[in-house]
PDB file of C-alpha atoms and ligand atoms in Angstrom:
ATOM      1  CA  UNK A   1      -9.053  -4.424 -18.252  1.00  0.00           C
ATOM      2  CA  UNK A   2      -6.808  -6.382 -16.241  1.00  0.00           C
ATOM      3  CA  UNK A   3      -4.932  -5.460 -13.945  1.00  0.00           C
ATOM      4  CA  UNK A   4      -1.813  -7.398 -11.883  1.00  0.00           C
ATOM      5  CA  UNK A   5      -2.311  -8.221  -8.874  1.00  0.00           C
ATOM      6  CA  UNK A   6       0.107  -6.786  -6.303  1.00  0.00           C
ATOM      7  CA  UNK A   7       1.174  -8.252  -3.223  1.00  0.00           C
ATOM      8  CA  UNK A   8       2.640  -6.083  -0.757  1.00  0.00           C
ATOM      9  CA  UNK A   9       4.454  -6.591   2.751  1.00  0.00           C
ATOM     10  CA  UNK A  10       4.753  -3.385   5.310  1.00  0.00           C
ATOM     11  CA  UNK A  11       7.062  -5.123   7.674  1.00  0.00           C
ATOM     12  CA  UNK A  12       6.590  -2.042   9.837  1.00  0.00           C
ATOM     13  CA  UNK A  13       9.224  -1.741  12.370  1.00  0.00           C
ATOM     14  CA  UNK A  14       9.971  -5.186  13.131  1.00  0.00           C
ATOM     15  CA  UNK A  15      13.417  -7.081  11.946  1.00  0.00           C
ATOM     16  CA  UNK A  16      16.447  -6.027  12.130  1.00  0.00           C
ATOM     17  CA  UNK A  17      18.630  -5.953   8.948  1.00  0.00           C
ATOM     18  CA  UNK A  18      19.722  -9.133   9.598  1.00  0.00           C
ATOM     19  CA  UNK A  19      16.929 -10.640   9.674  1.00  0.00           C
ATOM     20  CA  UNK A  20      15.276  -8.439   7.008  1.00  0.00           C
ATOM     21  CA  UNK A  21      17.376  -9.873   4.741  1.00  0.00           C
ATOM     22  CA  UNK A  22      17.196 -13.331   5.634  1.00  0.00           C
ATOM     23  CA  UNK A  23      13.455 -12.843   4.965  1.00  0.00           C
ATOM     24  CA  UNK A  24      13.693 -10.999   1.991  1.00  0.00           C
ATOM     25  CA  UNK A  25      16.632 -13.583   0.206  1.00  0.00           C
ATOM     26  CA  UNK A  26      13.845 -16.272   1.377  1.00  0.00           C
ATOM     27  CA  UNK A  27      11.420 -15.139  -0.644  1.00  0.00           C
ATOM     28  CA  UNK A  28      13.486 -14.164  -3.789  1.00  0.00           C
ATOM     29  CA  UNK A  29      14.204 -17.596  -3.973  1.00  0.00           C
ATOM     30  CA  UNK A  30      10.620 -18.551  -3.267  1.00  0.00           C
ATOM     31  CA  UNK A  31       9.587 -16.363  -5.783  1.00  0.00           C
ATOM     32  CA  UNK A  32      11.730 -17.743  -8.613  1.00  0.00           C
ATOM     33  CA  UNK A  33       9.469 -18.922 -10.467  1.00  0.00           C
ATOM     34  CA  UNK A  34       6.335 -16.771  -9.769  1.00  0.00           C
ATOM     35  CA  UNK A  35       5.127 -14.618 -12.712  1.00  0.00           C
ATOM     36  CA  UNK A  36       1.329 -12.881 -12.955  1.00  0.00           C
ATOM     37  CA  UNK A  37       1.629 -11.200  -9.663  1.00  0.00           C
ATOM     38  CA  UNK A  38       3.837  -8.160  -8.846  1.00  0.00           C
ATOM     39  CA  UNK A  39       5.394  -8.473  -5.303  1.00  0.00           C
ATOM     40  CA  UNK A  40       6.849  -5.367  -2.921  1.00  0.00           C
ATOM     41  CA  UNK A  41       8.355  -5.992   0.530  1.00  0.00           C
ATOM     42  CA  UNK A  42       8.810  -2.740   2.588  1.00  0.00           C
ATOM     43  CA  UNK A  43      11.385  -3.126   5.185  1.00  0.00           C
ATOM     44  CA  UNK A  44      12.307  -0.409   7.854  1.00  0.00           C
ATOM     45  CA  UNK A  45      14.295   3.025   6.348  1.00  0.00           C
ATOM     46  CA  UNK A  46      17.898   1.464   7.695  1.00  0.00           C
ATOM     47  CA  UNK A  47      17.029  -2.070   6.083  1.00  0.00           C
ATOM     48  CA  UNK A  48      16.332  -0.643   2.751  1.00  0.00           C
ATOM     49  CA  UNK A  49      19.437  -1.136   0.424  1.00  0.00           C
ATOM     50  CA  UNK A  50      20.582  -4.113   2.668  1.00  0.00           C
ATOM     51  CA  UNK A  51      16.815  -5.780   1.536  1.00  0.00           C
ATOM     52  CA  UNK A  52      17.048  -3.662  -2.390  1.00  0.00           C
ATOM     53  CA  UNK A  53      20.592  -5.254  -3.283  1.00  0.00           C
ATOM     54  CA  UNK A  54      19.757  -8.930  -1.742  1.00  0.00           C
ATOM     55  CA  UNK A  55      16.236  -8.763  -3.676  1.00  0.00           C
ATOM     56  CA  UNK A  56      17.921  -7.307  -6.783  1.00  0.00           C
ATOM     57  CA  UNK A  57      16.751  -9.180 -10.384  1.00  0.00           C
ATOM     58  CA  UNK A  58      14.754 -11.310  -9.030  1.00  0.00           C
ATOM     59  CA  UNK A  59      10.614 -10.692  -8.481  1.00  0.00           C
ATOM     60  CA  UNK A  60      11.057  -8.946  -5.684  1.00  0.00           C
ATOM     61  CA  UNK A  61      10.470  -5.213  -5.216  1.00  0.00           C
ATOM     62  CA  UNK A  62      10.537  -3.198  -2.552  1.00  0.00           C
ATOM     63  CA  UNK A  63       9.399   0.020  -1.164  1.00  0.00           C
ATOM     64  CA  UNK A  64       9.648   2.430   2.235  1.00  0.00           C
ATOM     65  CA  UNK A  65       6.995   2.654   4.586  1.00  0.00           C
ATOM     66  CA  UNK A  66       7.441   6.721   4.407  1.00  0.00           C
ATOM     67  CA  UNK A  67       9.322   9.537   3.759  1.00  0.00           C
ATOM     68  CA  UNK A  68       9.885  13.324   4.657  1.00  0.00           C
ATOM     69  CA  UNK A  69       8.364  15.643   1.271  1.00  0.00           C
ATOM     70  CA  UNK A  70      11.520  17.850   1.157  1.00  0.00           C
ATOM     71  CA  UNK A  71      14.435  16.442  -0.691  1.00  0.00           C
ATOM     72  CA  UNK A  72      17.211  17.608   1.662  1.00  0.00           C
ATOM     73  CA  UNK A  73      17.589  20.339   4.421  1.00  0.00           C
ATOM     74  CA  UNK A  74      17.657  20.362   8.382  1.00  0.00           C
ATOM     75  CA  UNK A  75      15.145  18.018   9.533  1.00  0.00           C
ATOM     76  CA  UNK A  76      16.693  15.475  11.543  1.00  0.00           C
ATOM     77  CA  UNK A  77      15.615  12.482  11.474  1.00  0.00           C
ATOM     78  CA  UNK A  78      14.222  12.184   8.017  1.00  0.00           C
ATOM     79  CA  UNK A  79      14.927  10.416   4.883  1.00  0.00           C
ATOM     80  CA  UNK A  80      13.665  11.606   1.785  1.00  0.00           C
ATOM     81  CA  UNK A  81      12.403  10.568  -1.535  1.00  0.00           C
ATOM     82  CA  UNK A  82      15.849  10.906  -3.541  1.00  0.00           C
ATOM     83  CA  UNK A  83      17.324   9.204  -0.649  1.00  0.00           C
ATOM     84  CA  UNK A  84      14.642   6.295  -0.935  1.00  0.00           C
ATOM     85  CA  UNK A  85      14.706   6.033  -4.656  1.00  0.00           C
ATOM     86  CA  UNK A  86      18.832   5.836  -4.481  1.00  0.00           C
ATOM     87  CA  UNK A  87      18.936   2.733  -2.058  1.00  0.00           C
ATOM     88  CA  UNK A  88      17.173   0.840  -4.565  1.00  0.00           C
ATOM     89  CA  UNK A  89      13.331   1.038  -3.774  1.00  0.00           C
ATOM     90  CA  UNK A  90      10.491   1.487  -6.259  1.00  0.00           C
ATOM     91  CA  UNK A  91       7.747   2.426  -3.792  1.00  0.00           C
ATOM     92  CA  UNK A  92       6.512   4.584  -0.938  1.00  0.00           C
ATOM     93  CA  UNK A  93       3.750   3.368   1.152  1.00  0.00           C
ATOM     94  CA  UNK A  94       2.267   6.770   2.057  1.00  0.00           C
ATOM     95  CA  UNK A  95      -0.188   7.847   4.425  1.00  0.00           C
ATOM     96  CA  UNK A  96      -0.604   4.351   6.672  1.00  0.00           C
ATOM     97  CA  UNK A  97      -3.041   4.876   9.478  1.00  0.00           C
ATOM     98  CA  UNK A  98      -0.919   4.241  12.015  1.00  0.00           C
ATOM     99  CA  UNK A  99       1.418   7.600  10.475  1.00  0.00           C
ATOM    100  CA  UNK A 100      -1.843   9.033  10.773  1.00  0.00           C
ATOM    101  CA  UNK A 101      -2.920   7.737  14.218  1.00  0.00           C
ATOM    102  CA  UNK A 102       0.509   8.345  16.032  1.00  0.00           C
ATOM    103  CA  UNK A 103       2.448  10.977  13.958  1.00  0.00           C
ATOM    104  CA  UNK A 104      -0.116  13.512  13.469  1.00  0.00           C
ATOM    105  CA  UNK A 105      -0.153  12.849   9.067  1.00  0.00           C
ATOM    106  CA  UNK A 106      -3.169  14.219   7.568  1.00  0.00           C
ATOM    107  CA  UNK A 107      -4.144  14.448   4.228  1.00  0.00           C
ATOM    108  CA  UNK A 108      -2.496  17.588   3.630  1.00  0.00           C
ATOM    109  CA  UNK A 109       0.801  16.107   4.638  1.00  0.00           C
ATOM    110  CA  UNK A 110       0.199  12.832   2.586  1.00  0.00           C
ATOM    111  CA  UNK A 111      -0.516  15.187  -0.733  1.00  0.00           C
ATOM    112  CA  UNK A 112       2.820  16.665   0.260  1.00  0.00           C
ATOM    113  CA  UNK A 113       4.781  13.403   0.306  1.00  0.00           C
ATOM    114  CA  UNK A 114       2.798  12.149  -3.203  1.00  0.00           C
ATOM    115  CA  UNK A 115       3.857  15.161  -4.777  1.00  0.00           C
ATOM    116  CA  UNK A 116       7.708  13.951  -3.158  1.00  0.00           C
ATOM    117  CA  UNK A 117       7.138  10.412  -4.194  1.00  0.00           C
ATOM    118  CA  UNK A 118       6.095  11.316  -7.511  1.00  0.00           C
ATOM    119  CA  UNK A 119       8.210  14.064  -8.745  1.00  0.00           C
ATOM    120  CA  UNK A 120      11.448  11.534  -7.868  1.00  0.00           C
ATOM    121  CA  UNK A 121       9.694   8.262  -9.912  1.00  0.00           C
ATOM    122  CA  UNK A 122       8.844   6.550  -6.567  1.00  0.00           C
ATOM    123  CA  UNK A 123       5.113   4.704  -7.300  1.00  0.00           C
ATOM    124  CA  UNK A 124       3.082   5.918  -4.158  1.00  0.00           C
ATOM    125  CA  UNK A 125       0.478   3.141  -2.205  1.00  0.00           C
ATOM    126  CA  UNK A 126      -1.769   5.922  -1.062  1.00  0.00           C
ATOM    127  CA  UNK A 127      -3.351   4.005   2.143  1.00  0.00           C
ATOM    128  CA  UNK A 128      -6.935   5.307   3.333  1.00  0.00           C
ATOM    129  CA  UNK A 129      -9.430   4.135   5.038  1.00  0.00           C
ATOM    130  CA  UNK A 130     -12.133   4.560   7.864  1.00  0.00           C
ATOM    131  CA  UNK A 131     -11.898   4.083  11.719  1.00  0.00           C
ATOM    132  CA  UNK A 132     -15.018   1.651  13.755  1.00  0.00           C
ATOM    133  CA  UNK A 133     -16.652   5.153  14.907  1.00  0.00           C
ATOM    134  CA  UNK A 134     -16.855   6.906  11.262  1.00  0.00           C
ATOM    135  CA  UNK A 135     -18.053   3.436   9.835  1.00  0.00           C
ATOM    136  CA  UNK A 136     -20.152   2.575  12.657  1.00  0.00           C
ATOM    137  CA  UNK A 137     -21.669   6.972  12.243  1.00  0.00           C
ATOM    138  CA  UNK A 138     -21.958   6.017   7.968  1.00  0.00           C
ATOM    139  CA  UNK A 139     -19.020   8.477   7.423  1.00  0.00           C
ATOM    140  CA  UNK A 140     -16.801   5.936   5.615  1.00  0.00           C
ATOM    141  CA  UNK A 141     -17.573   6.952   1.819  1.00  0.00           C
ATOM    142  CA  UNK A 142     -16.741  11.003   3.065  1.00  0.00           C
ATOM    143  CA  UNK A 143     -13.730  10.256   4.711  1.00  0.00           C
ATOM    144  CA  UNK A 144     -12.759   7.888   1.935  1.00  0.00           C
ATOM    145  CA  UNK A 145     -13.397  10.754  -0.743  1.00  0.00           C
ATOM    146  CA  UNK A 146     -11.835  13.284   1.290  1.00  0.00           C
ATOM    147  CA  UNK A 147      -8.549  11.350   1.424  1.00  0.00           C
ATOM    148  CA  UNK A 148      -8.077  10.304  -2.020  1.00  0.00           C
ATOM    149  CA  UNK A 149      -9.292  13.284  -3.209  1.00  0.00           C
ATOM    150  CA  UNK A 150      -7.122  16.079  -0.533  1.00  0.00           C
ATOM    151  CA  UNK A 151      -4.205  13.305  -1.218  1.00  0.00           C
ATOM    152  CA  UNK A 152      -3.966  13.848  -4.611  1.00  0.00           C
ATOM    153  CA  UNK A 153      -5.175  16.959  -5.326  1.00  0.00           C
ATOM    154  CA  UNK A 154      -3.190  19.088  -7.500  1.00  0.00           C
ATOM    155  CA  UNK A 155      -2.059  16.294  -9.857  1.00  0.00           C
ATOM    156  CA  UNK A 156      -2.472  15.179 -13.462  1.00  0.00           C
ATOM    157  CA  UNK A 157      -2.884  11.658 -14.120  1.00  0.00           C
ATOM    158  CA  UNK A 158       0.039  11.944 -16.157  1.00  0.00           C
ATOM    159  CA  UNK A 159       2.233  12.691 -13.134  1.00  0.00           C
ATOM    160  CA  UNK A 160       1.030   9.927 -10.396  1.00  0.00           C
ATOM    161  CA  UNK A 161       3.090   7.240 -12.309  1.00  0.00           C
ATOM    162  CA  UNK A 162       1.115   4.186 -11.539  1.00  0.00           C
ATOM    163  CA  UNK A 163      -0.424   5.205  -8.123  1.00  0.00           C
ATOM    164  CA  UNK A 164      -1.891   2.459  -6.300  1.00  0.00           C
ATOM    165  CA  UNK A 165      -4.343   3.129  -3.780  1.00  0.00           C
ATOM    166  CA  UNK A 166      -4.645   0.555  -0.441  1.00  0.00           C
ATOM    167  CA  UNK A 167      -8.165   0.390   1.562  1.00  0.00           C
ATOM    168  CA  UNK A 168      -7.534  -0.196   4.920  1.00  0.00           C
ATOM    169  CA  UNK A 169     -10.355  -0.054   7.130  1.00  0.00           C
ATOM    170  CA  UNK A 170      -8.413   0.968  10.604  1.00  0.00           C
ATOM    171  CA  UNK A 171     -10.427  -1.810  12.609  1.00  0.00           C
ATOM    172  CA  UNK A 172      -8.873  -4.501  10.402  1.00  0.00           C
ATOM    173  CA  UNK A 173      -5.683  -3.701  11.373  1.00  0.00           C
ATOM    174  CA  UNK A 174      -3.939  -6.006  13.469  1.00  0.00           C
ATOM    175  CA  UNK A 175      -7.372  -7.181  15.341  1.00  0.00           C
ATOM    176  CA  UNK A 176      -7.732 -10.401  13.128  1.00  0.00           C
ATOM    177  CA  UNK A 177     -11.079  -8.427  12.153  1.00  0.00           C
ATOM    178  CA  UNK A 178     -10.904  -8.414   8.118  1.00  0.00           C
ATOM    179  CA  UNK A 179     -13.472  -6.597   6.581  1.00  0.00           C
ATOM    180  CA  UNK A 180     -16.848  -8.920   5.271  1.00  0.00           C
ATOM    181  CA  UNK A 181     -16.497  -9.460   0.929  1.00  0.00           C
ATOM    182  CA  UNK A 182     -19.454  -7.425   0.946  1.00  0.00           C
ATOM    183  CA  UNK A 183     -18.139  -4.304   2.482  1.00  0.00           C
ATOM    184  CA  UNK A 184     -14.782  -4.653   0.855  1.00  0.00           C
ATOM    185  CA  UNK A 185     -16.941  -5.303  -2.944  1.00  0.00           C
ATOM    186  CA  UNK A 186     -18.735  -1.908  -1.830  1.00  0.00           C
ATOM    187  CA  UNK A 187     -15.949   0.233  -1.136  1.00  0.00           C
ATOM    188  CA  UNK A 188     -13.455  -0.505  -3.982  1.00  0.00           C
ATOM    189  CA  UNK A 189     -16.229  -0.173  -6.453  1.00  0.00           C
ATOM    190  CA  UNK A 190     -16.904   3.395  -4.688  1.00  0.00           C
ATOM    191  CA  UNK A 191     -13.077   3.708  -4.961  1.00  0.00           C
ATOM    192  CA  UNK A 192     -12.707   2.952  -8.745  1.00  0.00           C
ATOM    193  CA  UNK A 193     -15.701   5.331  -9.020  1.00  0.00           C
ATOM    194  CA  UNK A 194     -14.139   8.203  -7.166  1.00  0.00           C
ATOM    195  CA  UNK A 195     -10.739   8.011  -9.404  1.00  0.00           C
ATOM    196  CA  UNK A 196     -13.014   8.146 -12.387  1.00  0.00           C
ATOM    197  CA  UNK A 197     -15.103  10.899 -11.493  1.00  0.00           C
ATOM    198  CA  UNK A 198     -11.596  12.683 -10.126  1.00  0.00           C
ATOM    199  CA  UNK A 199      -9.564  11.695 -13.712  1.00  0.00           C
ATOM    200  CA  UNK A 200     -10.562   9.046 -16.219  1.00  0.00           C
ATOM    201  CA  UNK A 201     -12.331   5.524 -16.896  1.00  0.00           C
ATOM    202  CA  UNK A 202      -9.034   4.632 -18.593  1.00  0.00           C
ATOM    203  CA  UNK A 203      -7.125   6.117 -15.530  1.00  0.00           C
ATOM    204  CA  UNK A 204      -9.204   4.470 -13.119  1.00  0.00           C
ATOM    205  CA  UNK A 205      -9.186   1.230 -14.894  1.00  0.00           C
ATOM    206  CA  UNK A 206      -5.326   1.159 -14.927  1.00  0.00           C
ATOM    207  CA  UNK A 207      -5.501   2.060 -11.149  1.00  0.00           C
ATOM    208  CA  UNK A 208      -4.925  -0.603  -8.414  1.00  0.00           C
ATOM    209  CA  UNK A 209      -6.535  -0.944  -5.286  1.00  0.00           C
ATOM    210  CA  UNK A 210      -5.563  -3.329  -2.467  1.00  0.00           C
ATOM    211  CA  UNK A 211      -7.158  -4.355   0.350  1.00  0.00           C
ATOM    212  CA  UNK A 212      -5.465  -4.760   3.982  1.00  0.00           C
ATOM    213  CA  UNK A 213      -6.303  -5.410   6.847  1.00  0.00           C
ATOM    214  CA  UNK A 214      -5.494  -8.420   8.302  1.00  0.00           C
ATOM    215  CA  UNK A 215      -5.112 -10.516   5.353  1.00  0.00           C
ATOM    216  CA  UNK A 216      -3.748 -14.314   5.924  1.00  0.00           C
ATOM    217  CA  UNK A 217      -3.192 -16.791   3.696  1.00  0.00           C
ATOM    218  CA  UNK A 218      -6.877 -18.078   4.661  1.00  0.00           C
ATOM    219  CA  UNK A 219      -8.457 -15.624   3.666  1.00  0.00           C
ATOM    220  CA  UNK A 220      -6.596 -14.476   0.737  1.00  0.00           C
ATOM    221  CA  UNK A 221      -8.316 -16.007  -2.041  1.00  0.00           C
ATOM    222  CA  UNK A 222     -12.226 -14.957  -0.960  1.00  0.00           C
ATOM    223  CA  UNK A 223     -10.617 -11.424  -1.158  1.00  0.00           C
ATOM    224  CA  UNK A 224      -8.722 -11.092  -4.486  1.00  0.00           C
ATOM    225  CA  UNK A 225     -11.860 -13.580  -5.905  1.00  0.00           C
ATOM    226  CA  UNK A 226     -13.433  -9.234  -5.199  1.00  0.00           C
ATOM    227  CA  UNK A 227     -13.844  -8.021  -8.697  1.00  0.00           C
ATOM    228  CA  UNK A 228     -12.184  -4.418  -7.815  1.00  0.00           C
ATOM    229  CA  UNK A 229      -9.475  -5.904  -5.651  1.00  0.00           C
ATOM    230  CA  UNK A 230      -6.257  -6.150  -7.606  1.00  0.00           C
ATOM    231  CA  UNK A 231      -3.880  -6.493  -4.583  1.00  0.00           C
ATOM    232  CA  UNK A 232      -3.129  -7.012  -0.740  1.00  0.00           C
ATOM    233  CA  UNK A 233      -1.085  -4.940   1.971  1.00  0.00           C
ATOM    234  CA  UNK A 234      -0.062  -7.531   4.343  1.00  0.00           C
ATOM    235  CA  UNK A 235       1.491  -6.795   7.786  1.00  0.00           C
ATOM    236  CA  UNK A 236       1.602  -9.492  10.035  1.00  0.00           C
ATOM    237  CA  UNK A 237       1.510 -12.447   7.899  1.00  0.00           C
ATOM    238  CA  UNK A 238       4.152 -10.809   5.360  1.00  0.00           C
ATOM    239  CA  UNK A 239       6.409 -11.214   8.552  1.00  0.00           C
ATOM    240  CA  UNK A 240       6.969 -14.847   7.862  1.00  0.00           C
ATOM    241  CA  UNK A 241       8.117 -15.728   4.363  1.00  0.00           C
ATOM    242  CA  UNK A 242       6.354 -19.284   4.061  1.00  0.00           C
ATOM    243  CA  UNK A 243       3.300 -17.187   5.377  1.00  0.00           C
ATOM    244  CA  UNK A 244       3.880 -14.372   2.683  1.00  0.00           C
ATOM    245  CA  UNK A 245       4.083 -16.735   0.057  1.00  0.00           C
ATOM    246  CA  UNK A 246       1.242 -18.672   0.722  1.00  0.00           C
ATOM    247  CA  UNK A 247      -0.571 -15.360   0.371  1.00  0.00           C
ATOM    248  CA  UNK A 248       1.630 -14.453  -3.211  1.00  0.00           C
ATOM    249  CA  UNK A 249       0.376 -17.798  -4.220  1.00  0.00           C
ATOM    250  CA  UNK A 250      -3.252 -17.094  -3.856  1.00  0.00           C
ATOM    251  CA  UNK A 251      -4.733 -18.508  -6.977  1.00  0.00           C
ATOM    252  CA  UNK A 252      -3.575 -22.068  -5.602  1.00  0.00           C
TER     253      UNK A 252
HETATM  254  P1  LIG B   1      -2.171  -6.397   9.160  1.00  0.00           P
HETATM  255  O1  LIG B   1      -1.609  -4.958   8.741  1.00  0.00           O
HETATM  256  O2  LIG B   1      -2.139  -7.274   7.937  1.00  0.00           O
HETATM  257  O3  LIG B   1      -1.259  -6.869  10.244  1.00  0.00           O
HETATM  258  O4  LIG B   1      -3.586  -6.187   9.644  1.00  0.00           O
HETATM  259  C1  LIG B   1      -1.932  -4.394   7.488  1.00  0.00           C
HETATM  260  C2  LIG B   1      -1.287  -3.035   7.351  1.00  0.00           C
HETATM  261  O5  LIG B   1      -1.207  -2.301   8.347  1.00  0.00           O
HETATM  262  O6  LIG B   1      -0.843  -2.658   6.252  1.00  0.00           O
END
């Protein structure tokens, strides 16, 4: 089975529209030419459309970091699925440790927010992963199963419309610490073992899973060479588009 490799950028909250789309109109046109790879960009809520409509036709995609599960209502301060979907994005990055670190999401939440993504035809990157003290106590394969499995519980295959899982050990974030090939080889083939055992072979073999955590265009290529790793969610070095597209370009 192959799968495409996707490339995505959480910008997080840095840039300002502006500059969002001065990054974003860099890379279309760095992209031009790319095919084999599909690429997302995930700007802040407010840069969204501004990024969708300067990216639009060209291999760019793009996706929120987030969203509220309810469609509409009182809850200021939120932005929902529809909303998302309307400005032009394809994806929702849901679940990111740091929502989970320092908004209180938990895996209840992030099944609530799938089931938002999903029933609107946003494609949700369902991001897990383990913190240094659950790896360092052997908990990482039961906190892995827990949050793919509580994430998407209640769903068909038919109805996830191309999920895409992202492994992000927490201690890779940011630090410059990726994880070793080994430990990334062992959990993605756990991961592509879990999604069987929870749906299908054919499901799971259709299903991407990225790696992040301090990826850089150095180290790149070691990971996707990772037999189970079909992608990459970049933070810090999706910042920079000559950066980004060194790591797009990783078969060079
Ligand atoms: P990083 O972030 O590449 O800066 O480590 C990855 C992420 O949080 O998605």
């Amino acid at each position: 089975m192959t799968r495409t490799p996707f490339i995505a950028g959480n910008w997080k909250m840095y840039k300002t529209g502006t500059q969002a789309v001065e990054t974003a109109v860099a890379l279309k046109d760095m992209t031009a030419e790319i095919s084999g790879v599909d690429i997302m960009i995930a700007p802040t809520f407010l840069s969204l459309p501004l990024v969708a409509q300067a990216v639009a036709g060209s291999n760019v995609r793009v996706g929120a970091q987030n969203l509220y599960h309810k469609n509409e209502g009182a809850f200021t301060g939120e932005v929902s699925a529809p909303m998302i979907k309307d400005s032009g994005a394809e994806y929702a990055i849901i679940g990111h440790s740091e929502r989970r670190q320092y908004f209180g999401e938990t895996d209840a939440s992030v099944n609530l927010k799938i089931r938002a993504a999903a029933d609107c035809g946003l494609t949700p990157v369902l991001c897990i992963g383990e913190t240094e003290s659950q790896r360092d106590a052997e908990k990482t394969f039961n906190i892995l199963d827990k949050q793919v499995s509580d994430g998407v519980k209640g769903f068909g295959s038919d109805e996830l419309n191309d999920l895409i899982l992202a492994y992000e050990p927490v201690w890779a974030i940011g630090t410059g610490k990726t994880a070793t090939a080994d430990q990334v080889d062992e959990v993605h083939q756990y991961l592509r073992n879990l999604i069987t055992r929870l749906y299908s072979k054919d499901f799971a073999d259709k299903t991407r899973i990225l790696y992040g955590g301090s990826v850089k265009p150095d180290n790149v290529k070691e990971l996707m060479a990772i037999e189970d790793v079909d992608g990459a969610l970049v933070g810090g070095a999706s910042l920079n588009a000559e950066s980004f597209i060194n790591i797009i370009n990783f078969r060079n």
